[in-house]
């Protein structure tokens, strides 16, 4: 009788622990795939208008990607550098983030496309899948850009920051003739970034316990395959030059993620800069724009010297 009672107690405790594990995993998965994103009005208030970055008023555009409608901006450059750049924003950001990088490309005479990812800004609602579905959205946007601008694949570069950088790297194998990828502060994989954020929030031990449950629930709710979400793996199939940038003092995505991506790349055409500028996550462009521009211009001079007009020195 005592033994039976012990088994009942043990079973009850185990069931309670599993229930707690499931609830906590569900809550963390919710933050991972459906975190609240600021409105475009909030983003504008925090960032400024295109005119503040030397750009003209953009054309408001929409792009269809399956049943998802992507909303964004198209900047038609009057300088006619016969080039374009598609730039993708970070996690819970918007097209407004592209404005910080836009001057790098605008001075070269390039048209610029910036759009809101699914679940962000004015694009269709949707779960965040860290590149699993977003890379297909990005491919649809890239092909739309080609048609709209009348440019070949080899005339459109791709850039991204944080979440957008990871999507750019996962897009890379699908656009082999693209002239370059600029990936600032990318994570190495969805499991890697969930683990890093979990460790920062609840400690290493609890993070190791929770991450499998969080990823399992995220996969169930979104339909993504978490194992397939890996910029670190995707870069091995990239055929174009890739510029990786990361702050050593990044407090959100460790710089070691970009190091891991670099280690798996073709290092004959991949450049990694881990900057010691004291910046927080994805903030090097604002910490020292002139130094950042020098890194980009040097990379382009070596790997894509014919891209667009000569940059302003």
PDB file of C-alpha atoms in Angstrom:
ATOM      1  CA  UNK A   1       0.000   0.000   0.000  1.00  0.00           C
ATOM      2  CA  UNK A   2       2.825   2.354   0.920  1.00  0.00           C
ATOM      3  CA  UNK A   3       4.611   1.529  -2.308  1.00  0.00           C
ATOM      4  CA  UNK A   4       1.470   2.275  -4.291  1.00  0.00           C
ATOM      5  CA  UNK A   5       1.078   5.589  -2.477  1.00  0.00           C
ATOM      6  CA  UNK A   6       4.674   6.484  -3.260  1.00  0.00           C
ATOM      7  CA  UNK A   7       4.120   5.740  -6.937  1.00  0.00           C
ATOM      8  CA  UNK A   8       1.009   7.907  -6.932  1.00  0.00           C
ATOM      9  CA  UNK A   9       2.922  10.762  -5.309  1.00  0.00           C
ATOM     10  CA  UNK A  10       5.842  10.300  -7.697  1.00  0.00           C
ATOM     11  CA  UNK A  11       3.521  10.188 -10.691  1.00  0.00           C
ATOM     12  CA  UNK A  12       1.673  13.294  -9.544  1.00  0.00           C
ATOM     13  CA  UNK A  13       4.917  15.211  -9.084  1.00  0.00           C
ATOM     14  CA  UNK A  14       6.188  14.086 -12.485  1.00  0.00           C
ATOM     15  CA  UNK A  15       2.922  15.066 -14.142  1.00  0.00           C
ATOM     16  CA  UNK A  16       3.019  18.471 -12.455  1.00  0.00           C
ATOM     17  CA  UNK A  17       6.620  19.032 -13.583  1.00  0.00           C
ATOM     18  CA  UNK A  18       5.767  18.061 -17.144  1.00  0.00           C
ATOM     19  CA  UNK A  19       2.813  20.422 -17.080  1.00  0.00           C
ATOM     20  CA  UNK A  20       4.996  23.270 -15.818  1.00  0.00           C
ATOM     21  CA  UNK A  21       7.601  22.438 -18.483  1.00  0.00           C
ATOM     22  CA  UNK A  22       4.956  22.487 -21.213  1.00  0.00           C
ATOM     23  CA  UNK A  23       3.457  25.783 -20.029  1.00  0.00           C
ATOM     24  CA  UNK A  24       6.831  27.517 -19.709  1.00  0.00           C
ATOM     25  CA  UNK A  25       7.943  26.164 -23.101  1.00  0.00           C
ATOM     26  CA  UNK A  26       4.689  27.393 -24.658  1.00  0.00           C
ATOM     27  CA  UNK A  27       5.183  30.865 -23.190  1.00  0.00           C
ATOM     28  CA  UNK A  28       8.791  31.127 -24.379  1.00  0.00           C
ATOM     29  CA  UNK A  29       7.842  29.771 -27.809  1.00  0.00           C
ATOM     30  CA  UNK A  30       5.178  32.469 -28.015  1.00  0.00           C
ATOM     31  CA  UNK A  31       7.767  35.163 -27.391  1.00  0.00           C
ATOM     32  CA  UNK A  32       9.995  33.560 -30.001  1.00  0.00           C
ATOM     33  CA  UNK A  33       7.463  33.331 -32.829  1.00  0.00           C
ATOM     34  CA  UNK A  34       4.949  36.070 -32.038  1.00  0.00           C
ATOM     35  CA  UNK A  35       6.668  38.844 -30.112  1.00  0.00           C
ATOM     36  CA  UNK A  36       4.888  42.198 -30.416  1.00  0.00           C
ATOM     37  CA  UNK A  37       6.429  44.363 -33.139  1.00  0.00           C
ATOM     38  CA  UNK A  38       6.283  48.185 -33.114  1.00  0.00           C
ATOM     39  CA  UNK A  39       4.005  49.971 -35.546  1.00  0.00           C
ATOM     40  CA  UNK A  40       5.463  51.899 -38.465  1.00  0.00           C
ATOM     41  CA  UNK A  41       4.487  55.117 -36.692  1.00  0.00           C
ATOM     42  CA  UNK A  42       6.580  54.077 -33.683  1.00  0.00           C
ATOM     43  CA  UNK A  43       9.457  53.083 -35.945  1.00  0.00           C
ATOM     44  CA  UNK A  44       9.293  56.421 -37.745  1.00  0.00           C
ATOM     45  CA  UNK A  45       9.369  58.317 -34.456  1.00  0.00           C
ATOM     46  CA  UNK A  46      12.453  56.369 -33.359  1.00  0.00           C
ATOM     47  CA  UNK A  47      14.325  56.445 -36.675  1.00  0.00           C
ATOM     48  CA  UNK A  48      13.276  59.446 -38.756  1.00  0.00           C
ATOM     49  CA  UNK A  49      12.151  59.869 -42.335  1.00  0.00           C
ATOM     50  CA  UNK A  50      13.978  58.871 -45.536  1.00  0.00           C
ATOM     51  CA  UNK A  51      14.797  62.563 -46.081  1.00  0.00           C
ATOM     52  CA  UNK A  52      16.843  62.514 -42.875  1.00  0.00           C
ATOM     53  CA  UNK A  53      19.140  60.001 -44.590  1.00  0.00           C
ATOM     54  CA  UNK A  54      19.412  61.853 -47.900  1.00  0.00           C
ATOM     55  CA  UNK A  55      16.749  59.830 -49.689  1.00  0.00           C
ATOM     56  CA  UNK A  56      13.732  60.999 -51.694  1.00  0.00           C
ATOM     57  CA  UNK A  57      10.184  59.980 -50.788  1.00  0.00           C
ATOM     58  CA  UNK A  58       9.847  56.268 -51.613  1.00  0.00           C
ATOM     59  CA  UNK A  59       7.204  54.498 -53.621  1.00  0.00           C
ATOM     60  CA  UNK A  60       4.978  52.409 -51.350  1.00  0.00           C
ATOM     61  CA  UNK A  61       4.844  48.918 -52.804  1.00  0.00           C
ATOM     62  CA  UNK A  62       3.420  45.472 -52.075  1.00  0.00           C
ATOM     63  CA  UNK A  63       4.852  42.115 -53.103  1.00  0.00           C
ATOM     64  CA  UNK A  64       2.988  38.822 -53.070  1.00  0.00           C
ATOM     65  CA  UNK A  65       4.712  35.760 -51.602  1.00  0.00           C
ATOM     66  CA  UNK A  66       2.210  32.922 -51.658  1.00  0.00           C
ATOM     67  CA  UNK A  67      -0.622  34.011 -49.386  1.00  0.00           C
ATOM     68  CA  UNK A  68       1.572  36.612 -47.656  1.00  0.00           C
ATOM     69  CA  UNK A  69       1.573  40.247 -48.768  1.00  0.00           C
ATOM     70  CA  UNK A  70       4.828  42.074 -48.095  1.00  0.00           C
ATOM     71  CA  UNK A  71       4.636  45.852 -47.763  1.00  0.00           C
ATOM     72  CA  UNK A  72       7.630  48.057 -48.300  1.00  0.00           C
ATOM     73  CA  UNK A  73       9.426  50.909 -50.010  1.00  0.00           C
ATOM     74  CA  UNK A  74      11.064  51.212 -53.393  1.00  0.00           C
ATOM     75  CA  UNK A  75      13.605  53.994 -53.941  1.00  0.00           C
ATOM     76  CA  UNK A  76      14.267  54.727 -57.620  1.00  0.00           C
ATOM     77  CA  UNK A  77      17.734  56.254 -57.878  1.00  0.00           C
ATOM     78  CA  UNK A  78      17.997  59.033 -60.495  1.00  0.00           C
ATOM     79  CA  UNK A  79      21.761  58.494 -60.752  1.00  0.00           C
ATOM     80  CA  UNK A  80      21.165  55.276 -62.711  1.00  0.00           C
ATOM     81  CA  UNK A  81      24.070  53.236 -61.415  1.00  0.00           C
ATOM     82  CA  UNK A  82      22.493  50.121 -62.964  1.00  0.00           C
ATOM     83  CA  UNK A  83      22.445  48.393 -59.597  1.00  0.00           C
ATOM     84  CA  UNK A  84      20.093  47.612 -56.750  1.00  0.00           C
ATOM     85  CA  UNK A  85      20.261  46.570 -53.111  1.00  0.00           C
ATOM     86  CA  UNK A  86      17.572  44.772 -51.138  1.00  0.00           C
ATOM     87  CA  UNK A  87      18.027  45.347 -47.401  1.00  0.00           C
ATOM     88  CA  UNK A  88      16.197  43.357 -44.710  1.00  0.00           C
ATOM     89  CA  UNK A  89      15.466  44.557 -41.198  1.00  0.00           C
ATOM     90  CA  UNK A  90      15.927  42.852 -37.845  1.00  0.00           C
ATOM     91  CA  UNK A  91      13.696  41.069 -35.330  1.00  0.00           C
ATOM     92  CA  UNK A  92      10.570  43.072 -34.425  1.00  0.00           C
ATOM     93  CA  UNK A  93      11.857  45.901 -36.614  1.00  0.00           C
ATOM     94  CA  UNK A  94      10.635  47.293 -39.925  1.00  0.00           C
ATOM     95  CA  UNK A  95      11.701  48.774 -43.251  1.00  0.00           C
ATOM     96  CA  UNK A  96      12.782  51.896 -41.341  1.00  0.00           C
ATOM     97  CA  UNK A  97      15.915  50.095 -40.138  1.00  0.00           C
ATOM     98  CA  UNK A  98      17.168  49.942 -43.721  1.00  0.00           C
ATOM     99  CA  UNK A  99      17.560  53.727 -43.700  1.00  0.00           C
ATOM    100  CA  UNK A 100      20.729  53.490 -41.609  1.00  0.00           C
ATOM    101  CA  UNK A 101      22.456  51.443 -44.341  1.00  0.00           C
ATOM    102  CA  UNK A 102      20.809  53.106 -47.352  1.00  0.00           C
ATOM    103  CA  UNK A 103      23.444  55.856 -47.864  1.00  0.00           C
ATOM    104  CA  UNK A 104      26.074  53.159 -48.536  1.00  0.00           C
ATOM    105  CA  UNK A 105      24.120  52.064 -51.598  1.00  0.00           C
ATOM    106  CA  UNK A 106      22.408  55.283 -52.667  1.00  0.00           C
ATOM    107  CA  UNK A 107      25.697  57.040 -53.384  1.00  0.00           C
ATOM    108  CA  UNK A 108      26.540  54.235 -55.812  1.00  0.00           C
ATOM    109  CA  UNK A 109      23.440  55.035 -57.854  1.00  0.00           C
ATOM    110  CA  UNK A 110      21.568  51.923 -56.724  1.00  0.00           C
ATOM    111  CA  UNK A 111      17.823  51.522 -56.405  1.00  0.00           C
ATOM    112  CA  UNK A 112      16.845  50.262 -52.949  1.00  0.00           C
ATOM    113  CA  UNK A 113      14.123  47.872 -51.826  1.00  0.00           C
ATOM    114  CA  UNK A 114      13.194  47.606 -48.142  1.00  0.00           C
ATOM    115  CA  UNK A 115      10.155  45.678 -46.960  1.00  0.00           C
ATOM    116  CA  UNK A 116       8.586  44.498 -43.715  1.00  0.00           C
ATOM    117  CA  UNK A 117       8.942  40.782 -42.964  1.00  0.00           C
ATOM    118  CA  UNK A 118       5.783  38.758 -42.396  1.00  0.00           C
ATOM    119  CA  UNK A 119       4.422  39.576 -38.951  1.00  0.00           C
ATOM    120  CA  UNK A 120       6.110  42.991 -39.002  1.00  0.00           C
ATOM    121  CA  UNK A 121       5.100  46.504 -40.010  1.00  0.00           C
ATOM    122  CA  UNK A 122       2.348  46.615 -42.627  1.00  0.00           C
ATOM    123  CA  UNK A 123       2.993  43.144 -44.055  1.00  0.00           C
ATOM    124  CA  UNK A 124       0.606  40.248 -43.496  1.00  0.00           C
ATOM    125  CA  UNK A 125       0.376  38.848 -39.976  1.00  0.00           C
ATOM    126  CA  UNK A 126       2.395  35.693 -39.481  1.00  0.00           C
ATOM    127  CA  UNK A 127       4.611  33.766 -37.130  1.00  0.00           C
ATOM    128  CA  UNK A 128       8.355  34.425 -37.138  1.00  0.00           C
ATOM    129  CA  UNK A 129      10.256  31.419 -38.511  1.00  0.00           C
ATOM    130  CA  UNK A 130      13.768  32.908 -38.542  1.00  0.00           C
ATOM    131  CA  UNK A 131      14.277  32.355 -42.237  1.00  0.00           C
ATOM    132  CA  UNK A 132      12.427  29.088 -42.866  1.00  0.00           C
ATOM    133  CA  UNK A 133       9.545  30.792 -44.673  1.00  0.00           C
ATOM    134  CA  UNK A 134      11.097  34.266 -44.795  1.00  0.00           C
ATOM    135  CA  UNK A 135      13.772  33.184 -47.260  1.00  0.00           C
ATOM    136  CA  UNK A 136      10.990  32.343 -49.714  1.00  0.00           C
ATOM    137  CA  UNK A 137       9.479  35.784 -49.092  1.00  0.00           C
ATOM    138  CA  UNK A 138      12.920  37.269 -49.720  1.00  0.00           C
ATOM    139  CA  UNK A 139      13.252  35.367 -52.991  1.00  0.00           C
ATOM    140  CA  UNK A 140       9.842  36.646 -54.119  1.00  0.00           C
ATOM    141  CA  UNK A 141      10.920  40.189 -53.223  1.00  0.00           C
ATOM    142  CA  UNK A 142      14.235  39.765 -55.047  1.00  0.00           C
ATOM    143  CA  UNK A 143      12.510  38.570 -58.231  1.00  0.00           C
ATOM    144  CA  UNK A 144      10.006  41.432 -57.960  1.00  0.00           C
ATOM    145  CA  UNK A 145      12.951  43.840 -57.656  1.00  0.00           C
ATOM    146  CA  UNK A 146      14.567  42.408 -60.772  1.00  0.00           C
ATOM    147  CA  UNK A 147      11.403  42.920 -62.802  1.00  0.00           C
ATOM    148  CA  UNK A 148      10.629  46.357 -61.383  1.00  0.00           C
ATOM    149  CA  UNK A 149      14.140  47.726 -61.920  1.00  0.00           C
ATOM    150  CA  UNK A 150      14.970  45.793 -65.079  1.00  0.00           C
ATOM    151  CA  UNK A 151      18.119  44.422 -63.480  1.00  0.00           C
ATOM    152  CA  UNK A 152      19.787  41.030 -63.740  1.00  0.00           C
ATOM    153  CA  UNK A 153      20.438  38.860 -60.696  1.00  0.00           C
ATOM    154  CA  UNK A 154      24.089  39.876 -60.870  1.00  0.00           C
ATOM    155  CA  UNK A 155      23.176  43.557 -60.454  1.00  0.00           C
ATOM    156  CA  UNK A 156      21.291  43.291 -57.141  1.00  0.00           C
ATOM    157  CA  UNK A 157      23.095  42.918 -53.839  1.00  0.00           C
ATOM    158  CA  UNK A 158      21.435  41.835 -50.599  1.00  0.00           C
ATOM    159  CA  UNK A 159      21.980  43.164 -47.103  1.00  0.00           C
ATOM    160  CA  UNK A 160      20.431  42.498 -43.745  1.00  0.00           C
ATOM    161  CA  UNK A 161      20.833  43.139 -40.052  1.00  0.00           C
ATOM    162  CA  UNK A 162      20.299  40.606 -37.250  1.00  0.00           C
ATOM    163  CA  UNK A 163      17.181  38.583 -38.186  1.00  0.00           C
ATOM    164  CA  UNK A 164      17.422  40.087 -41.675  1.00  0.00           C
ATOM    165  CA  UNK A 165      21.094  39.128 -41.953  1.00  0.00           C
ATOM    166  CA  UNK A 166      20.235  35.521 -41.141  1.00  0.00           C
ATOM    167  CA  UNK A 167      17.500  35.567 -43.788  1.00  0.00           C
ATOM    168  CA  UNK A 168      19.933  37.050 -46.330  1.00  0.00           C
ATOM    169  CA  UNK A 169      22.393  34.218 -45.705  1.00  0.00           C
ATOM    170  CA  UNK A 170      19.645  31.609 -46.087  1.00  0.00           C
ATOM    171  CA  UNK A 171      18.552  33.290 -49.320  1.00  0.00           C
ATOM    172  CA  UNK A 172      22.105  33.256 -50.718  1.00  0.00           C
ATOM    173  CA  UNK A 173      22.076  29.732 -52.240  1.00  0.00           C
ATOM    174  CA  UNK A 174      18.918  30.665 -54.195  1.00  0.00           C
ATOM    175  CA  UNK A 175      20.520  33.684 -55.919  1.00  0.00           C
ATOM    176  CA  UNK A 176      23.992  32.416 -56.905  1.00  0.00           C
ATOM    177  CA  UNK A 177      24.750  35.292 -59.295  1.00  0.00           C
ATOM    178  CA  UNK A 178      24.077  38.074 -56.771  1.00  0.00           C
ATOM    179  CA  UNK A 179      27.145  40.333 -56.469  1.00  0.00           C
ATOM    180  CA  UNK A 180      27.357  40.293 -52.658  1.00  0.00           C
ATOM    181  CA  UNK A 181      25.700  39.623 -49.317  1.00  0.00           C
ATOM    182  CA  UNK A 182      26.161  41.998 -46.363  1.00  0.00           C
ATOM    183  CA  UNK A 183      25.193  40.252 -43.109  1.00  0.00           C
ATOM    184  CA  UNK A 184      25.432  42.330 -39.936  1.00  0.00           C
ATOM    185  CA  UNK A 185      24.993  40.560 -36.571  1.00  0.00           C
ATOM    186  CA  UNK A 186      23.526  37.290 -37.821  1.00  0.00           C
ATOM    187  CA  UNK A 187      22.749  34.298 -35.626  1.00  0.00           C
ATOM    188  CA  UNK A 188      24.214  30.946 -36.634  1.00  0.00           C
ATOM    189  CA  UNK A 189      20.936  28.976 -36.347  1.00  0.00           C
ATOM    190  CA  UNK A 190      17.520  29.257 -34.757  1.00  0.00           C
ATOM    191  CA  UNK A 191      18.546  26.728 -32.108  1.00  0.00           C
ATOM    192  CA  UNK A 192      21.679  28.755 -31.469  1.00  0.00           C
ATOM    193  CA  UNK A 193      19.910  32.077 -30.951  1.00  0.00           C
ATOM    194  CA  UNK A 194      17.136  30.552 -28.827  1.00  0.00           C
ATOM    195  CA  UNK A 195      19.812  28.902 -26.703  1.00  0.00           C
ATOM    196  CA  UNK A 196      21.791  32.132 -26.381  1.00  0.00           C
ATOM    197  CA  UNK A 197      18.741  34.173 -25.395  1.00  0.00           C
ATOM    198  CA  UNK A 198      17.554  31.466 -23.028  1.00  0.00           C
ATOM    199  CA  UNK A 199      20.917  31.336 -21.314  1.00  0.00           C
ATOM    200  CA  UNK A 200      20.907  35.121 -20.900  1.00  0.00           C
ATOM    201  CA  UNK A 201      17.414  35.081 -19.405  1.00  0.00           C
ATOM    202  CA  UNK A 202      17.282  31.949 -17.226  1.00  0.00           C
ATOM    203  CA  UNK A 203      20.851  30.629 -17.057  1.00  0.00           C
ATOM    204  CA  UNK A 204      22.658  27.832 -18.867  1.00  0.00           C
ATOM    205  CA  UNK A 205      21.133  24.878 -16.983  1.00  0.00           C
ATOM    206  CA  UNK A 206      17.492  25.911 -17.401  1.00  0.00           C
ATOM    207  CA  UNK A 207      18.106  26.998 -20.991  1.00  0.00           C
ATOM    208  CA  UNK A 208      19.408  23.548 -21.886  1.00  0.00           C
ATOM    209  CA  UNK A 209      16.286  22.018 -20.373  1.00  0.00           C
ATOM    210  CA  UNK A 210      13.848  24.412 -22.023  1.00  0.00           C
ATOM    211  CA  UNK A 211      15.229  24.879 -25.543  1.00  0.00           C
ATOM    212  CA  UNK A 212      14.110  21.465 -26.891  1.00  0.00           C
ATOM    213  CA  UNK A 213      10.567  22.080 -25.651  1.00  0.00           C
ATOM    214  CA  UNK A 214      10.492  25.641 -26.951  1.00  0.00           C
ATOM    215  CA  UNK A 215      11.671  24.562 -30.399  1.00  0.00           C
ATOM    216  CA  UNK A 216       9.241  21.630 -30.513  1.00  0.00           C
ATOM    217  CA  UNK A 217       6.287  23.904 -29.759  1.00  0.00           C
ATOM    218  CA  UNK A 218       7.532  26.570 -32.181  1.00  0.00           C
ATOM    219  CA  UNK A 219       7.744  23.964 -34.940  1.00  0.00           C
ATOM    220  CA  UNK A 220       4.277  22.654 -34.142  1.00  0.00           C
ATOM    221  CA  UNK A 221       2.732  26.126 -34.230  1.00  0.00           C
ATOM    222  CA  UNK A 222       4.547  27.498 -37.291  1.00  0.00           C
ATOM    223  CA  UNK A 223       5.211  24.488 -39.508  1.00  0.00           C
ATOM    224  CA  UNK A 224       8.923  25.247 -39.719  1.00  0.00           C
ATOM    225  CA  UNK A 225      11.723  22.698 -39.457  1.00  0.00           C
ATOM    226  CA  UNK A 226      14.057  24.238 -36.887  1.00  0.00           C
ATOM    227  CA  UNK A 227      16.960  22.023 -37.944  1.00  0.00           C
ATOM    228  CA  UNK A 228      16.776  23.572 -41.430  1.00  0.00           C
ATOM    229  CA  UNK A 229      17.091  27.150 -40.143  1.00  0.00           C
ATOM    230  CA  UNK A 230      20.843  27.625 -40.212  1.00  0.00           C
ATOM    231  CA  UNK A 231      22.765  30.507 -41.793  1.00  0.00           C
ATOM    232  CA  UNK A 232      25.883  28.621 -40.699  1.00  0.00           C
ATOM    233  CA  UNK A 233      24.936  25.750 -42.997  1.00  0.00           C
ATOM    234  CA  UNK A 234      23.539  27.911 -45.800  1.00  0.00           C
ATOM    235  CA  UNK A 235      26.721  29.921 -46.275  1.00  0.00           C
ATOM    236  CA  UNK A 236      28.536  26.791 -47.416  1.00  0.00           C
ATOM    237  CA  UNK A 237      26.396  26.933 -50.572  1.00  0.00           C
ATOM    238  CA  UNK A 238      26.784  30.676 -51.160  1.00  0.00           C
ATOM    239  CA  UNK A 239      28.460  31.448 -54.489  1.00  0.00           C
ATOM    240  CA  UNK A 240      28.904  35.201 -54.022  1.00  0.00           C
ATOM    241  CA  UNK A 241      31.232  37.323 -51.843  1.00  0.00           C
ATOM    242  CA  UNK A 242      29.913  37.716 -48.294  1.00  0.00           C
ATOM    243  CA  UNK A 243      30.729  40.457 -45.791  1.00  0.00           C
ATOM    244  CA  UNK A 244      30.064  39.493 -42.164  1.00  0.00           C
ATOM    245  CA  UNK A 245      30.068  42.231 -39.526  1.00  0.00           C
ATOM    246  CA  UNK A 246      29.534  41.818 -35.782  1.00  0.00           C
ATOM    247  CA  UNK A 247      30.241  43.815 -32.648  1.00  0.00           C
ATOM    248  CA  UNK A 248      32.425  42.056 -30.101  1.00  0.00           C
ATOM    249  CA  UNK A 249      30.286  43.638 -27.379  1.00  0.00           C
ATOM    250  CA  UNK A 250      26.966  42.488 -28.867  1.00  0.00           C
ATOM    251  CA  UNK A 251      24.800  41.681 -25.845  1.00  0.00           C
ATOM    252  CA  UNK A 252      22.009  39.943 -27.779  1.00  0.00           C
ATOM    253  CA  UNK A 253      23.606  37.687 -30.397  1.00  0.00           C
ATOM    254  CA  UNK A 254      27.170  36.697 -29.422  1.00  0.00           C
ATOM    255  CA  UNK A 255      29.811  37.585 -32.011  1.00  0.00           C
ATOM    256  CA  UNK A 256      30.841  33.925 -31.961  1.00  0.00           C
ATOM    257  CA  UNK A 257      27.792  33.246 -34.146  1.00  0.00           C
ATOM    258  CA  UNK A 258      29.343  35.206 -37.024  1.00  0.00           C
ATOM    259  CA  UNK A 259      32.648  33.462 -36.347  1.00  0.00           C
ATOM    260  CA  UNK A 260      30.913  30.094 -36.725  1.00  0.00           C
ATOM    261  CA  UNK A 261      29.284  31.226 -39.971  1.00  0.00           C
ATOM    262  CA  UNK A 262      32.645  32.428 -41.279  1.00  0.00           C
ATOM    263  CA  UNK A 263      34.307  29.133 -40.343  1.00  0.00           C
ATOM    264  CA  UNK A 264      31.839  27.251 -42.556  1.00  0.00           C
ATOM    265  CA  UNK A 265      32.157  29.625 -45.526  1.00  0.00           C
ATOM    266  CA  UNK A 266      34.402  29.734 -48.561  1.00  0.00           C
ATOM    267  CA  UNK A 267      36.964  32.037 -46.981  1.00  0.00           C
ATOM    268  CA  UNK A 268      38.394  33.018 -50.359  1.00  0.00           C
ATOM    269  CA  UNK A 269      35.345  35.238 -50.837  1.00  0.00           C
ATOM    270  CA  UNK A 270      34.095  35.806 -47.289  1.00  0.00           C
ATOM    271  CA  UNK A 271      35.284  38.620 -45.018  1.00  0.00           C
ATOM    272  CA  UNK A 272      34.566  38.818 -41.278  1.00  0.00           C
ATOM    273  CA  UNK A 273      34.953  41.947 -39.173  1.00  0.00           C
ATOM    274  CA  UNK A 274      34.424  41.599 -35.420  1.00  0.00           C
ATOM    275  CA  UNK A 275      34.539  45.253 -34.456  1.00  0.00           C
ATOM    276  CA  UNK A 276      35.849  46.598 -31.163  1.00  0.00           C
ATOM    277  CA  UNK A 277      33.760  49.770 -31.224  1.00  0.00           C
ATOM    278  CA  UNK A 278      31.842  49.125 -28.014  1.00  0.00           C
ATOM    279  CA  UNK A 279      28.514  48.797 -29.835  1.00  0.00           C
ATOM    280  CA  UNK A 280      25.464  46.924 -28.633  1.00  0.00           C
ATOM    281  CA  UNK A 281      23.574  44.531 -30.909  1.00  0.00           C
ATOM    282  CA  UNK A 282      23.514  45.592 -34.572  1.00  0.00           C
ATOM    283  CA  UNK A 283      24.608  49.129 -33.688  1.00  0.00           C
ATOM    284  CA  UNK A 284      28.016  49.437 -35.401  1.00  0.00           C
ATOM    285  CA  UNK A 285      26.470  51.397 -38.291  1.00  0.00           C
ATOM    286  CA  UNK A 286      25.396  54.114 -35.856  1.00  0.00           C
ATOM    287  CA  UNK A 287      28.465  53.976 -33.631  1.00  0.00           C
ATOM    288  CA  UNK A 288      30.881  54.896 -36.425  1.00  0.00           C
ATOM    289  CA  UNK A 289      29.285  55.287 -39.842  1.00  0.00           C
ATOM    290  CA  UNK A 290      32.525  56.466 -41.491  1.00  0.00           C
ATOM    291  CA  UNK A 291      34.459  53.419 -40.292  1.00  0.00           C
ATOM    292  CA  UNK A 292      31.596  51.118 -41.280  1.00  0.00           C
ATOM    293  CA  UNK A 293      31.496  52.682 -44.747  1.00  0.00           C
ATOM    294  CA  UNK A 294      35.232  52.115 -45.084  1.00  0.00           C
ATOM    295  CA  UNK A 295      34.786  48.410 -44.294  1.00  0.00           C
ATOM    296  CA  UNK A 296      32.037  48.122 -46.894  1.00  0.00           C
ATOM    297  CA  UNK A 297      33.839  50.125 -49.583  1.00  0.00           C
ATOM    298  CA  UNK A 298      37.050  48.141 -49.099  1.00  0.00           C
ATOM    299  CA  UNK A 299      35.133  44.872 -49.402  1.00  0.00           C
ATOM    300  CA  UNK A 300      33.374  46.068 -52.545  1.00  0.00           C
ATOM    301  CA  UNK A 301      36.601  47.330 -54.119  1.00  0.00           C
ATOM    302  CA  UNK A 302      38.098  43.859 -53.765  1.00  0.00           C
ATOM    303  CA  UNK A 303      35.136  41.628 -54.567  1.00  0.00           C
ATOM    304  CA  UNK A 304      32.659  43.707 -56.625  1.00  0.00           C
ATOM    305  CA  UNK A 305      34.594  46.665 -58.074  1.00  0.00           C
ATOM    306  CA  UNK A 306      32.194  47.169 -60.999  1.00  0.00           C
ATOM    307  CA  UNK A 307      29.068  47.362 -58.829  1.00  0.00           C
ATOM    308  CA  UNK A 308      27.333  50.702 -59.332  1.00  0.00           C
ATOM    309  CA  UNK A 309      29.007  54.096 -59.433  1.00  0.00           C
ATOM    310  CA  UNK A 310      32.285  54.806 -57.613  1.00  0.00           C
ATOM    311  CA  UNK A 311      31.589  55.631 -53.945  1.00  0.00           C
ATOM    312  CA  UNK A 312      32.172  59.086 -52.526  1.00  0.00           C
ATOM    313  CA  UNK A 313      35.539  59.251 -50.795  1.00  0.00           C
TER     314      UNK A 313
END
